[in-house]
PDB file of C-alpha atoms in Angstrom:
ATOM      1  CA  MET A   1      62.266  60.487 -40.671  1.00 43.00           C
ATOM      2  CA  LYS A   2      59.816  63.159 -41.646  1.00 39.00           C
ATOM      3  CA  THR A   3      56.140  62.283 -41.830  1.00 40.00           C
ATOM      4  CA  LEU A   4      54.352  63.631 -44.835  1.00 39.00           C
ATOM      5  CA  PRO A   5      50.800  64.941 -44.612  1.00 41.00           C
ATOM      6  CA  GLU A   6      49.484  62.103 -46.655  1.00 39.00           C
ATOM      7  CA  ASP A   7      51.254  59.669 -44.371  1.00 36.00           C
ATOM      8  CA  ARG A   8      49.554  61.225 -41.353  1.00 41.00           C
ATOM      9  CA  THR A   9      46.225  60.836 -43.123  1.00 41.00           C
ATOM     10  CA  ILE A  10      46.906  57.172 -43.776  1.00 39.00           C
ATOM     11  CA  ILE A  11      48.071  56.619 -40.195  1.00 40.00           C
ATOM     12  CA  GLU A  12      45.134  58.458 -38.712  1.00 47.00           C
ATOM     13  CA  ARG A  13      42.776  56.499 -40.926  1.00 47.00           C
ATOM     14  CA  ALA A  14      44.429  53.221 -39.886  1.00 44.00           C
ATOM     15  CA  VAL A  15      44.246  54.141 -36.204  1.00 42.00           C
ATOM     16  CA  ALA A  16      40.627  55.085 -36.660  1.00 47.00           C
ATOM     17  CA  GLU A  17      39.934  51.741 -38.359  1.00 46.00           C
ATOM     18  CA  VAL A  18      41.777  49.951 -35.566  1.00 40.00           C
ATOM     19  CA  ASN A  19      39.781  51.885 -33.013  1.00 45.00           C
ATOM     20  CA  ASP A  20      36.589  51.134 -34.892  1.00 49.00           C
ATOM     21  CA  SER A  21      37.499  47.441 -35.130  1.00 45.00           C
ATOM     22  CA  THR A  22      38.466  47.323 -31.468  1.00 44.00           C
ATOM     23  CA  ALA A  23      35.276  49.031 -30.491  1.00 48.00           C
ATOM     24  CA  ALA A  24      33.271  46.689 -32.666  1.00 50.00           C
ATOM     25  CA  PHE A  25      35.044  43.717 -31.130  1.00 43.00           C
ATOM     26  CA  TRP A  26      34.294  44.884 -27.615  1.00 40.00           C
ATOM     27  CA  ARG A  27      30.738  45.624 -28.536  1.00 50.00           C
ATOM     28  CA  PHE A  28      30.442  42.125 -30.002  1.00 46.00           C
ATOM     29  CA  PHE A  29      32.151  40.596 -26.983  1.00 40.00           C
ATOM     30  CA  PHE A  30      29.992  42.546 -24.576  1.00 41.00           C
ATOM     31  CA  ASN A  31      26.806  41.627 -26.413  1.00 49.00           C
ATOM     32  CA  LYS A  32      27.736  37.934 -26.520  1.00 43.00           C
ATOM     33  CA  THR A  33      28.726  37.988 -22.875  1.00 38.00           C
ATOM     34  CA  LEU A  34      25.486  39.684 -21.982  1.00 37.00           C
ATOM     35  CA  GLN A  35      23.505  37.172 -23.997  1.00 45.00           C
ATOM     36  CA  SER A  36      25.364  34.270 -22.397  1.00 39.00           C
ATOM     37  CA  ALA A  37      24.847  35.734 -18.977  1.00 31.00           C
ATOM     38  CA  MET A  38      21.161  36.188 -19.627  1.00 38.00           C
ATOM     39  CA  GLY A  39      20.937  32.636 -20.946  1.00 40.00           C
ATOM     40  CA  LEU A  40      22.780  31.342 -17.901  1.00 31.00           C
ATOM     41  CA  CYS A  41      20.471  33.263 -15.616  1.00 30.00           C
ATOM     42  CA  SER A  42      17.505  31.798 -17.444  1.00 35.00           C
ATOM     43  CA  CYS A  43      18.899  28.294 -17.065  1.00 32.00           C
ATOM     44  CA  ILE A  44      19.603  28.908 -13.395  1.00 27.00           C
ATOM     45  CA  ALA A  45      16.122  30.305 -12.946  1.00 31.00           C
ATOM     46  CA  LEU A  46      14.554  27.300 -14.675  1.00 31.00           C
ATOM     47  CA  ALA A  47      16.717  24.927 -12.679  1.00 33.00           C
ATOM     48  CA  SER A  48      15.733  26.717  -9.516  1.00 32.00           C
ATOM     49  CA  VAL A  49      12.057  26.460 -10.396  1.00 34.00           C
ATOM     50  CA  ALA A  50      12.477  22.782 -11.228  1.00 38.00           C
ATOM     51  CA  SER A  51      14.388  22.240  -8.010  1.00 39.00           C
ATOM     52  CA  VAL A  52      11.722  23.984  -6.000  1.00 39.00           C
ATOM     53  CA  ALA A  53       9.038  22.003  -7.814  1.00 44.00           C
ATOM     54  CA  CYS A  54      10.865  18.735  -7.145  1.00 52.00           C
ATOM     55  CA  ALA A  55      11.420  19.708  -3.552  1.00 60.00           C
ATOM     56  CA  GLY A  56       7.735  20.558  -3.297  1.00 74.00           C
ATOM     57  CA  ASP A  57       6.735  17.202  -4.773  1.00 81.00           C
ATOM     58  CA  GLU A  58       9.064  15.343  -2.417  1.00 84.00           C
ATOM     59  CA  GLY A  59       7.680  17.245   0.538  1.00 87.00           C
ATOM     60  CA  ALA A  60       4.069  16.607  -0.440  1.00 88.00           C
ATOM     61  CA  ALA A  61       4.806  12.954  -1.167  1.00 86.00           C
ATOM     62  CA  GLN A  62       6.615  12.590   2.147  1.00 88.00           C
ATOM     63  CA  ARG A  63       3.709  14.071   4.070  1.00 89.00           C
ATOM     64  CA  MET A  64       1.331  11.657   2.375  1.00 87.00           C
ATOM     65  CA  GLY A  65       3.758   8.823   3.072  1.00 86.00           C
ATOM     66  CA  ASN A  66       3.796   9.783   6.759  1.00 90.00           C
ATOM     67  CA  GLU A  67       0.004   9.590   6.783  1.00 90.00           C
ATOM     68  CA  ALA A  68       0.231   6.096   5.288  1.00 86.00           C
ATOM     69  CA  VAL A  69       2.715   5.031   7.976  1.00 87.00           C
ATOM     70  CA  ALA A  70       0.330   6.315  10.653  1.00 88.00           C
ATOM     71  CA  ALA A  71      -2.507   4.334   9.055  1.00 82.00           C
ATOM     72  CA  VAL A  72      -0.381   1.167   9.121  1.00 80.00           C
ATOM     73  CA  LYS A  73       0.421   1.692  12.809  1.00 80.00           C
ATOM     74  CA  ALA A  74      -3.308   2.075  13.462  1.00 80.00           C
ATOM     75  CA  GLN A  75      -3.878  -1.172  11.472  1.00 73.00           C
ATOM     76  CA  ARG A  76      -5.903   0.673   8.822  1.00 81.00           C
ATOM     77  CA  LEU A  77      -4.211  -1.210   6.007  1.00 78.00           C
ATOM     78  CA  ASP A  78      -6.697  -0.384   3.252  1.00 83.00           C
ATOM     79  CA  GLU A  79      -6.336   3.332   4.021  1.00 87.00           C
ATOM     80  CA  ALA A  80      -2.539   3.037   3.962  1.00 84.00           C
ATOM     81  CA  ILE A  81      -2.603   1.256   0.595  1.00 86.00           C
ATOM     82  CA  ALA A  82      -4.866   3.976  -0.832  1.00 89.00           C
ATOM     83  CA  LEU A  83      -2.493   6.700   0.382  1.00 89.00           C
ATOM     84  CA  TYR A  84       0.551   4.960  -1.083  1.00 89.00           C
ATOM     85  CA  ARG A  85      -1.251   4.538  -4.400  1.00 90.00           C
ATOM     86  CA  GLU A  86      -2.064   8.235  -4.408  1.00 90.00           C
ATOM     87  CA  VAL A  87       1.620   9.020  -3.872  1.00 89.00           C
ATOM     88  CA  VAL A  88       2.527   6.884  -6.885  1.00 90.00           C
ATOM     89  CA  ASP A  89      -0.190   8.458  -9.045  1.00 92.00           C
ATOM     90  CA  ARG A  90       0.464  12.096  -8.107  1.00 90.00           C
ATOM     91  CA  TYR A  91       4.236  12.087  -7.500  1.00 91.00           C
ATOM     92  CA  PRO A  92       5.593   9.162  -9.564  1.00 89.00           C
ATOM     93  CA  ASP A  93       9.140  10.520  -9.871  1.00 89.00           C
ATOM     94  CA  THR A  94       9.802  11.008  -6.163  1.00 89.00           C
ATOM     95  CA  ALA A  95      11.862   8.782  -3.909  1.00 88.00           C
ATOM     96  CA  VAL A  96       8.779   8.322  -1.738  1.00 86.00           C
ATOM     97  CA  ALA A  97       6.892   6.868  -4.723  1.00 87.00           C
ATOM     98  CA  LEU A  98       9.606   4.238  -5.211  1.00 88.00           C
ATOM     99  CA  HIS A  99       9.208   3.199  -1.587  1.00 85.00           C
ATOM    100  CA  ALA A 100       5.417   3.400  -1.882  1.00 87.00           C
ATOM    101  CA  ARG A 101       5.346   0.864  -4.728  1.00 88.00           C
ATOM    102  CA  GLU A 102       7.143  -1.664  -2.531  1.00 86.00           C
ATOM    103  CA  ARG A 103       4.831  -0.952   0.395  1.00 85.00           C
ATOM    104  CA  ILE A 104       1.714  -1.406  -1.766  1.00 84.00           C
ATOM    105  CA  THR A 105       2.821  -4.916  -2.745  1.00 84.00           C
ATOM    106  CA  PHE A 106       3.690  -5.840   0.830  1.00 80.00           C
ATOM    107  CA  LEU A 107       0.602  -4.338   2.458  1.00 79.00           C
ATOM    108  CA  SER A 108      -1.750  -5.825  -0.142  1.00 79.00           C
ATOM    109  CA  GLY A 109      -0.500  -9.291   0.751  1.00 75.00           C
ATOM    110  CA  LEU A 110      -0.649  -8.481   4.446  1.00 71.00           C
ATOM    111  CA  SER A 111      -4.184  -7.120   4.140  1.00 66.00           C
ATOM    112  CA  HIS A 112      -5.299 -10.309   2.434  1.00 65.00           C
ATOM    113  CA  SER A 113      -3.700 -12.358   5.200  1.00 63.00           C
ATOM    114  CA  VAL A 114      -5.328 -10.257   7.903  1.00 63.00           C
ATOM    115  CA  VAL A 115      -8.748 -10.654   6.289  1.00 64.00           C
ATOM    116  CA  SER A 116      -8.391 -14.374   5.626  1.00 72.00           C
ATOM    117  CA  PHE A 117      -6.755 -15.270   8.959  1.00 75.00           C
ATOM    118  CA  PRO A 118      -9.995 -15.315  11.020  1.00 82.00           C
ATOM    119  CA  PHE A 119     -11.665 -17.559   8.457  1.00 82.00           C
ATOM    120  CA  ARG A 120      -8.755 -20.019   8.438  1.00 84.00           C
ATOM    121  CA  THR A 121      -8.710 -19.974  12.226  1.00 87.00           C
ATOM    122  CA  ALA A 122     -12.470 -20.571  12.371  1.00 88.00           C
ATOM    123  CA  ARG A 123     -12.268 -23.514   9.977  1.00 88.00           C
ATOM    124  CA  ASP A 124      -9.387 -25.048  11.926  1.00 90.00           C
ATOM    125  CA  LEU A 125     -11.366 -24.654  15.156  1.00 92.00           C
ATOM    126  CA  MET A 126     -14.403 -26.253  13.548  1.00 91.00           C
ATOM    127  CA  VAL A 127     -12.358 -29.228  12.336  1.00 93.00           C
ATOM    128  CA  GLU A 128     -10.735 -29.681  15.746  1.00 94.00           C
ATOM    129  CA  THR A 129     -14.123 -29.576  17.497  1.00 95.00           C
ATOM    130  CA  ALA A 130     -15.747 -31.924  14.986  1.00 94.00           C
ATOM    131  CA  ARG A 131     -12.950 -34.449  15.545  1.00 94.00           C
ATOM    132  CA  ALA A 132     -13.540 -34.209  19.278  1.00 94.00           C
ATOM    133  CA  VAL A 133     -17.234 -34.898  18.689  1.00 95.00           C
ATOM    134  CA  GLN A 134     -16.346 -37.960  16.624  1.00 93.00           C
ATOM    135  CA  ARG A 135     -13.923 -39.214  19.295  1.00 94.00           C
ATOM    136  CA  TYR A 136     -16.685 -38.874  21.863  1.00 93.00           C
ATOM    137  CA  ARG A 137     -19.031 -40.865  19.657  1.00 93.00           C
ATOM    138  CA  TYR A 138     -16.456 -43.627  19.199  1.00 92.00           C
ATOM    139  CA  SER A 139     -15.874 -43.665  22.931  1.00 92.00           C
ATOM    140  CA  LYS A 140     -19.488 -43.438  24.143  1.00 92.00           C
ATOM    141  CA  GLY A 141     -21.353 -44.880  21.185  1.00 92.00           C
ATOM    142  CA  ARG A 142     -23.415 -41.704  20.740  1.00 93.00           C
ATOM    143  CA  TYR A 143     -23.005 -38.037  19.995  1.00 94.00           C
ATOM    144  CA  PRO A 144     -22.617 -35.667  22.948  1.00 94.00           C
ATOM    145  CA  ASP A 145     -25.602 -33.670  24.142  1.00 93.00           C
ATOM    146  CA  ASN A 146     -23.489 -30.489  24.183  1.00 94.00           C
ATOM    147  CA  LEU A 147     -19.886 -29.374  23.869  1.00 94.00           C
ATOM    148  CA  ASP A 148     -19.413 -29.257  27.629  1.00 94.00           C
ATOM    149  CA  ALA A 149     -19.443 -33.069  27.555  1.00 93.00           C
ATOM    150  CA  LEU A 150     -16.200 -32.963  25.545  1.00 93.00           C
ATOM    151  CA  MET A 151     -14.225 -31.173  28.239  1.00 91.00           C
ATOM    152  CA  PRO A 152     -11.628 -31.700  29.482  1.00 89.00           C
ATOM    153  CA  LYS A 153     -10.845 -35.085  27.920  1.00 88.00           C
ATOM    154  CA  MET A 154     -11.753 -34.344  24.285  1.00 89.00           C
ATOM    155  CA  LEU A 155     -11.300 -30.563  24.389  1.00 90.00           C
ATOM    156  CA  ASN A 156      -9.212 -28.498  26.796  1.00 90.00           C
ATOM    157  CA  GLU A 157     -11.666 -25.609  26.801  1.00 91.00           C
ATOM    158  CA  ALA A 158     -14.858 -24.348  25.209  1.00 92.00           C
ATOM    159  CA  PRO A 159     -14.249 -23.522  21.525  1.00 93.00           C
ATOM    160  CA  ILE A 160     -14.494 -19.751  20.946  1.00 92.00           C
ATOM    161  CA  ASP A 161     -14.419 -18.437  17.371  1.00 90.00           C
ATOM    162  CA  PRO A 162     -12.027 -15.643  16.258  1.00 88.00           C
ATOM    163  CA  TRP A 163     -14.800 -13.076  16.767  1.00 88.00           C
ATOM    164  CA  GLY A 164     -15.264 -14.002  20.410  1.00 91.00           C
ATOM    165  CA  SER A 165     -18.413 -16.137  20.182  1.00 91.00           C
ATOM    166  CA  PRO A 166     -18.724 -19.813  21.195  1.00 93.00           C
ATOM    167  CA  LEU A 167     -19.323 -22.406  18.510  1.00 94.00           C
ATOM    168  CA  GLN A 168     -22.951 -23.494  18.261  1.00 93.00           C
ATOM    169  CA  TYR A 169     -23.653 -27.218  18.721  1.00 95.00           C
ATOM    170  CA  GLU A 170     -26.983 -28.941  18.066  1.00 93.00           C
ATOM    171  CA  LYS A 171     -27.669 -32.625  18.558  1.00 93.00           C
ATOM    172  CA  LEU A 172     -29.917 -33.927  15.788  1.00 92.00           C
ATOM    173  CA  GLU A 173     -31.900 -37.127  15.437  1.00 88.00           C
ATOM    174  CA  SER A 174     -29.502 -38.231  12.708  1.00 87.00           C
ATOM    175  CA  GLY A 175     -26.324 -36.728  14.080  1.00 92.00           C
ATOM    176  CA  TYR A 176     -25.224 -33.180  14.920  1.00 94.00           C
ATOM    177  CA  ARG A 177     -24.727 -29.703  13.526  1.00 94.00           C
ATOM    178  CA  LEU A 178     -21.731 -27.548  14.494  1.00 94.00           C
ATOM    179  CA  SER A 179     -21.840 -23.874  13.537  1.00 93.00           C
ATOM    180  CA  CYS A 180     -19.585 -20.830  13.558  1.00 91.00           C
ATOM    181  CA  LEU A 181     -21.778 -17.783  12.905  1.00 88.00           C
ATOM    182  CA  GLY A 182     -19.068 -15.495  11.521  1.00 82.00           C
ATOM    183  CA  GLY A 183     -18.253 -11.931  12.434  1.00 79.00           C
ATOM    184  CA  ASP A 184     -21.856 -10.873  13.084  1.00 81.00           C
ATOM    185  CA  SER A 185     -22.631 -13.847  15.393  1.00 76.00           C
ATOM    186  CA  ARG A 186     -25.932 -14.407  13.565  1.00 79.00           C
ATOM    187  CA  ARG A 187     -27.094 -17.045  11.140  1.00 81.00           C
ATOM    188  CA  GLY A 188     -26.622 -16.221   7.499  1.00 77.00           C
ATOM    189  CA  GLY A 189     -24.559 -13.465   5.979  1.00 71.00           C
ATOM    190  CA  GLU A 190     -21.721 -12.851   3.558  1.00 72.00           C
ATOM    191  CA  GLY A 191     -18.151 -11.649   3.715  1.00 72.00           C
ATOM    192  CA  ILE A 192     -16.964 -11.439   7.295  1.00 72.00           C
ATOM    193  CA  ALA A 193     -20.436 -12.596   8.391  1.00 74.00           C
ATOM    194  CA  THR A 194     -20.173 -15.872   6.459  1.00 79.00           C
ATOM    195  CA  ASP A 195     -21.200 -18.913   8.509  1.00 85.00           C
ATOM    196  CA  PHE A 196     -19.268 -22.179   8.717  1.00 87.00           C
ATOM    197  CA  VAL A 197     -21.381 -25.257   9.345  1.00 91.00           C
ATOM    198  CA  ILE A 198     -20.425 -28.895   9.807  1.00 92.00           C
ATOM    199  CA  VAL A 199     -23.138 -31.541   9.693  1.00 92.00           C
ATOM    200  CA  ASN A 200     -22.119 -35.046  10.821  1.00 92.00           C
ATOM    201  CA  GLY A 201     -18.459 -34.371  10.129  1.00 89.00           C
ATOM    202  CA  ASN A 202     -18.864 -32.610   6.766  1.00 89.00           C
ATOM    203  CA  PHE A 203     -18.703 -28.926   5.939  1.00 87.00           C
ATOM    204  CA  VAL A 204     -21.809 -27.731   4.125  1.00 82.00           C
ATOM    205  CA  SER A 205     -21.414 -25.272   1.247  1.00 67.00           C
ATOM    206  CA  ASP A 206     -24.853 -23.705   1.727  1.00 57.00           C
ATOM    207  CA  PRO A 207     -25.762 -23.633   5.425  1.00 54.00           C
ATOM    208  CA  ALA A 208     -29.356 -22.617   4.638  1.00 54.00           C
ATOM    209  CA  HIS A 209     -29.908 -25.817   2.656  1.00 49.00           C
ATOM    210  CA  GLU A 210     -27.172 -27.963   4.182  1.00 49.00           C
ATOM    211  CA  ALA A 211     -25.910 -29.118   0.788  1.00 42.00           C
ATOM    212  CA  LEU A 212     -22.765 -31.133   1.362  1.00 42.00           C
ATOM    213  CA  PHE A 213     -19.499 -30.326  -0.368  1.00 37.00           C
TER     214      PHE A 213
END
């Protein structure tokens, strides 16, 4: 079949349109692909930054957590609690912070027990010694002149307070005074230096004035 000139014009025009459409399609496809690739790279970059940031937070939190562990081993409980609280405040989303919250609760209770233990021990020692004094009185009809008189029948050994000092005993005209002078081993004081005093079998709430409970 013979192709007429006008037919060739139509065909050439159609081919050109097809070529133009194909080229446009590829341009569109290329542009979209490029945009997607750039978007993906951006996402990857952001994810990488976030990952690095998270990794940095975990590392910093872990180092601080290690310092807290060292403080616990050295029995510096207040310092350890402060470090764990700093982890929670500065790096709340880290795994170390989750562990730190549990440790804060545990160590706070332990710290309270450590602080209160000497006082409970001192009071128990005072009660035990005061009972020995009373047993002596019932046995001898009078209060002992000193605590040595209680050993070994009433007491196995000389009562030493949790801070390493002996209990103080004074025989009075109307009875006796038994004292534990606290962590400073001196009369008076507050906190760890608080005195415990028993007069004639009763703890006094204000050793300076000997006001009974």
